[in-house]
mmCIF file of C-alpha atoms in Angstrom:
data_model
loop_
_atom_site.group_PDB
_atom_site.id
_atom_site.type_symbol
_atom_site.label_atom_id
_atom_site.label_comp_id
_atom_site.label_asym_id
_atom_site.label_seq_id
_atom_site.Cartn_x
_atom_site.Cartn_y
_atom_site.Cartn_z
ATOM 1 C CA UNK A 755 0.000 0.000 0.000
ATOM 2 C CA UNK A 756 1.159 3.071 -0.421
ATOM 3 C CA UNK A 757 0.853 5.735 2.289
ATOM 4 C CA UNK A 758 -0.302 9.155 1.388
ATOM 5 C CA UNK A 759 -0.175 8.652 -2.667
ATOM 6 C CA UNK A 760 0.167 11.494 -4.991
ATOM 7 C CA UNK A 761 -2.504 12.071 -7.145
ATOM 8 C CA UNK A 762 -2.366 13.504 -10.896
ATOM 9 C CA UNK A 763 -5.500 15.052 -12.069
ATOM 10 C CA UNK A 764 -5.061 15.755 -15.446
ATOM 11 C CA UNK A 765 -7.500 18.508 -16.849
ATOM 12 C CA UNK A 766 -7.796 19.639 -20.834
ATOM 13 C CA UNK A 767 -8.825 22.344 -21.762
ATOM 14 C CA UNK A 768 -10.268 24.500 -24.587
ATOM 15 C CA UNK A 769 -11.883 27.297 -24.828
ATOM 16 C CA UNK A 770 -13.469 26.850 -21.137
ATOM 17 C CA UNK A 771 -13.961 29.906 -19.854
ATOM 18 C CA UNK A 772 -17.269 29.683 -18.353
ATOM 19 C CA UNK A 773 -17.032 27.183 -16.225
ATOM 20 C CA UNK A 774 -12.614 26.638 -15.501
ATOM 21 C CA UNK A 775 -12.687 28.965 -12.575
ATOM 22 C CA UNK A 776 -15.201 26.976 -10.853
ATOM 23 C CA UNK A 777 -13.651 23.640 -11.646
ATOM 24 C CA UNK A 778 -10.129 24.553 -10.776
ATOM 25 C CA UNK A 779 -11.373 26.040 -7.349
ATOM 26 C CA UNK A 780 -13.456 23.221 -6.270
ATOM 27 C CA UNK A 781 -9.910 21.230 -7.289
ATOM 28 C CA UNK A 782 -7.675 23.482 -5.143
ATOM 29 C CA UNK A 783 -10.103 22.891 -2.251
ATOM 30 C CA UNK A 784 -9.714 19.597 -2.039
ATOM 31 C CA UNK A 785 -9.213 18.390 1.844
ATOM 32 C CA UNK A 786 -7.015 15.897 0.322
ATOM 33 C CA UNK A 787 -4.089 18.154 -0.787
ATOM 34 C CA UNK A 788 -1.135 15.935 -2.104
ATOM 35 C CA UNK A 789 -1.795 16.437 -6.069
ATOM 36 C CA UNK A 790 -0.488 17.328 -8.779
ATOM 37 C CA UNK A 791 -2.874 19.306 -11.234
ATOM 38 C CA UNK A 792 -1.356 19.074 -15.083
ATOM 39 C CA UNK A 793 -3.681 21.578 -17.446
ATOM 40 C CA UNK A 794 -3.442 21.343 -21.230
ATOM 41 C CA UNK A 795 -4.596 24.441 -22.898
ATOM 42 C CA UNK A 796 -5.806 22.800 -26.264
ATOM 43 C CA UNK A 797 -5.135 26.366 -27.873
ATOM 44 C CA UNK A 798 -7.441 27.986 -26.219
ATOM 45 C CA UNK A 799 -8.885 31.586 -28.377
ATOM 46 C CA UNK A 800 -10.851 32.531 -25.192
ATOM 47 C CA UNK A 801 -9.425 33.840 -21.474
ATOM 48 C CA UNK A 802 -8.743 29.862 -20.090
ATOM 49 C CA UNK A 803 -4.952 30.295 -20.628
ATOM 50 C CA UNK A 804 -5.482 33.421 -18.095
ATOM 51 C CA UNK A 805 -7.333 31.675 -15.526
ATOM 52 C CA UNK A 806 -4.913 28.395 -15.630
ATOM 53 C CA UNK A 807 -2.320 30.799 -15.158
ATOM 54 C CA UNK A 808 -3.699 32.692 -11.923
ATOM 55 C CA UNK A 809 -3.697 28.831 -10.267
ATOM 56 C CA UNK A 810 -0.433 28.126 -11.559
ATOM 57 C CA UNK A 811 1.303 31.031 -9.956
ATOM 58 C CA UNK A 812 -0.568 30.607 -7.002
ATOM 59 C CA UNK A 813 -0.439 27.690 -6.208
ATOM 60 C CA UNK A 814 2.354 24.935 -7.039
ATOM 61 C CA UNK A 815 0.739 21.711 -7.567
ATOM 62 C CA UNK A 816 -1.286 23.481 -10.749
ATOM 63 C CA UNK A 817 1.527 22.795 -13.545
ATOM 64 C CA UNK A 818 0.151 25.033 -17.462
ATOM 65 C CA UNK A 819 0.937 23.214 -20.747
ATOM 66 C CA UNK A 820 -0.172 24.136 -24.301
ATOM 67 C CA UNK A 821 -0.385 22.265 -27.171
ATOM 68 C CA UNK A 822 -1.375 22.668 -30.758
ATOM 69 C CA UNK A 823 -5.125 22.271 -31.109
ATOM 70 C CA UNK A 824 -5.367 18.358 -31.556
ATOM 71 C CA UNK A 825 -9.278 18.462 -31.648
ATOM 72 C CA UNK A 826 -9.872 15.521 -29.661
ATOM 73 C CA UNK A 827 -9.192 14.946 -25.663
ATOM 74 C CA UNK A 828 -6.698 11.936 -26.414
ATOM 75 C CA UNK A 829 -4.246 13.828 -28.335
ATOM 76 C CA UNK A 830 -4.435 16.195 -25.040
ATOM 77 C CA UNK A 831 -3.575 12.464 -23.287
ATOM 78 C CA UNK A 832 -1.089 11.621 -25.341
ATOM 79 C CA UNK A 833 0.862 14.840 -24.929
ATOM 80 C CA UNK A 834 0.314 15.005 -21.248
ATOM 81 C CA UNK A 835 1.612 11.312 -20.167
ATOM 82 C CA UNK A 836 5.372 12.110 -19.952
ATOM 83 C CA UNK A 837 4.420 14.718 -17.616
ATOM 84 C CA UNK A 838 2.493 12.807 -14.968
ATOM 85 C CA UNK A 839 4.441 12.192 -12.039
ATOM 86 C CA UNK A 840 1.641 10.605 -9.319
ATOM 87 C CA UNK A 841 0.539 7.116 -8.276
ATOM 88 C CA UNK A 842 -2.988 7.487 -9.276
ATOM 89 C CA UNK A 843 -4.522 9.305 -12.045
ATOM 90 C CA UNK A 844 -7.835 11.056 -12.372
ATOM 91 C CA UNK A 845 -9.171 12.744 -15.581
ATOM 92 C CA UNK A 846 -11.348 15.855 -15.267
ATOM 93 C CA UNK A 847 -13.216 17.578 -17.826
ATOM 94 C CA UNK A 848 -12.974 21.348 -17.813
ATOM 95 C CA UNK A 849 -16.533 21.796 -16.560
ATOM 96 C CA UNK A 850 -16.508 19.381 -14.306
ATOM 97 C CA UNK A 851 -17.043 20.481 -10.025
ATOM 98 C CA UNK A 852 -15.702 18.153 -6.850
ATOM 99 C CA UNK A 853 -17.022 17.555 -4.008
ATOM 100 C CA UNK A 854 -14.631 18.687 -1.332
ATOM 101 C CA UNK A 855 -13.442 15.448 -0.022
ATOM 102 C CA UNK A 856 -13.692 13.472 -3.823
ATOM 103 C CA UNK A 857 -10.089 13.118 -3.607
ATOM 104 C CA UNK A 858 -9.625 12.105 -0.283
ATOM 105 C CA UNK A 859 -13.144 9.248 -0.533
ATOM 106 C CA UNK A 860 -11.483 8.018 -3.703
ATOM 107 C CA UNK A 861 -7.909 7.469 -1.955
ATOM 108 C CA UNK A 862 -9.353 5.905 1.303
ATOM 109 C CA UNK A 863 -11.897 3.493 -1.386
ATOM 110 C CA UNK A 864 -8.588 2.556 -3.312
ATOM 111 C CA UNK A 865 -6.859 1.702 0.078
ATOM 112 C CA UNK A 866 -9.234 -0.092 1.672
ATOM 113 C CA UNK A 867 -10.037 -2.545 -1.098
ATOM 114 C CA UNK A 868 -6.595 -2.519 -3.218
ATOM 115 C CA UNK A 869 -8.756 -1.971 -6.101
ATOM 116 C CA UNK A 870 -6.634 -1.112 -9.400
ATOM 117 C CA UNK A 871 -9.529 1.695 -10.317
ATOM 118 C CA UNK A 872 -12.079 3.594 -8.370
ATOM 119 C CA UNK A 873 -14.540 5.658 -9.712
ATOM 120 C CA UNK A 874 -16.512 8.036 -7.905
ATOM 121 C CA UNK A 875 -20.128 7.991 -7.180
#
C-alpha cells in the first residue's frame, strides 16, 4: 500500500472559460491536498490560458501546458503522459465540479479494497 499517494488530475482544456474557474477552485479545495494538477490548454482563443495561469502562480501543484489544437481529448492524453508524475490518475473535464473530499473518498476506497480503479459515485 502506499501511504499518502500522490494524485495527478489531469485537466484539458479549450476554450473553457465559463465554467474553468469553478472547476479549478473546487480542485484546489480539495481536503485531500497531495496532487499534482497538469492543465493542457488545447489552444485555447478565449481567457482559459489566463485563468490556468492565476492557479499556476498561485499555487504549485497546478503545472500550465499548451499544445497545438489536436481536436480531440486523447491527443491532449497523449501529450500530457510524460508529464504525470503521481501514483494514481484522475481525468477531469474542464466543466466538471468536486465535491470537497472526492479526492480524499477516492484514496481511502482505493486503500481499503486494493482496487486497481475507483470511480466516484
Amino acid at each position: 500500500m502506499i501511504e499518502n499517494p500522490l494524485i495527478t488530475i489531469f485537466v484539458p482544456v479549450f476554450n473553457g472559460e465559463k465554467y474553468l474557474d469553478e472547476t479549478l477552485l473546487s480542485i484546489q479545495a480539495q481536503t485531500y491536498t497531495h496532487f499534482e494538477v497538469l492543465l493542457v490548454d488545447d489552444s485555447s482563443t478565449d481567457t482559459s490560458r489566463a485563468i490556468l495561469d492565476k492557479y499556476a502562480n498561485s499555487d504549485t501543484r497546478f503545472k500550465v501546458f499548451s499544445k497545438e489544437n489536436g481536436g480531440i481529448v486523447a491527443k491532449s492524453w497523449n501529450f500530457i503522459m510524460s508529464f504525470v508524475n503521481g501514483d494514481y490518475f484522475f481525468y477531469a473535464s474542464q466543466d466538471d465540479l468536486f465535491s470537497i473530499d472526492l479526492i480524499e473518498k477516492m484514496v481511502q476506497k482505493q486503500q481499503q479494497s486494493q482496487a486497481d480503479t475507483v470511480l466516484p459515485d
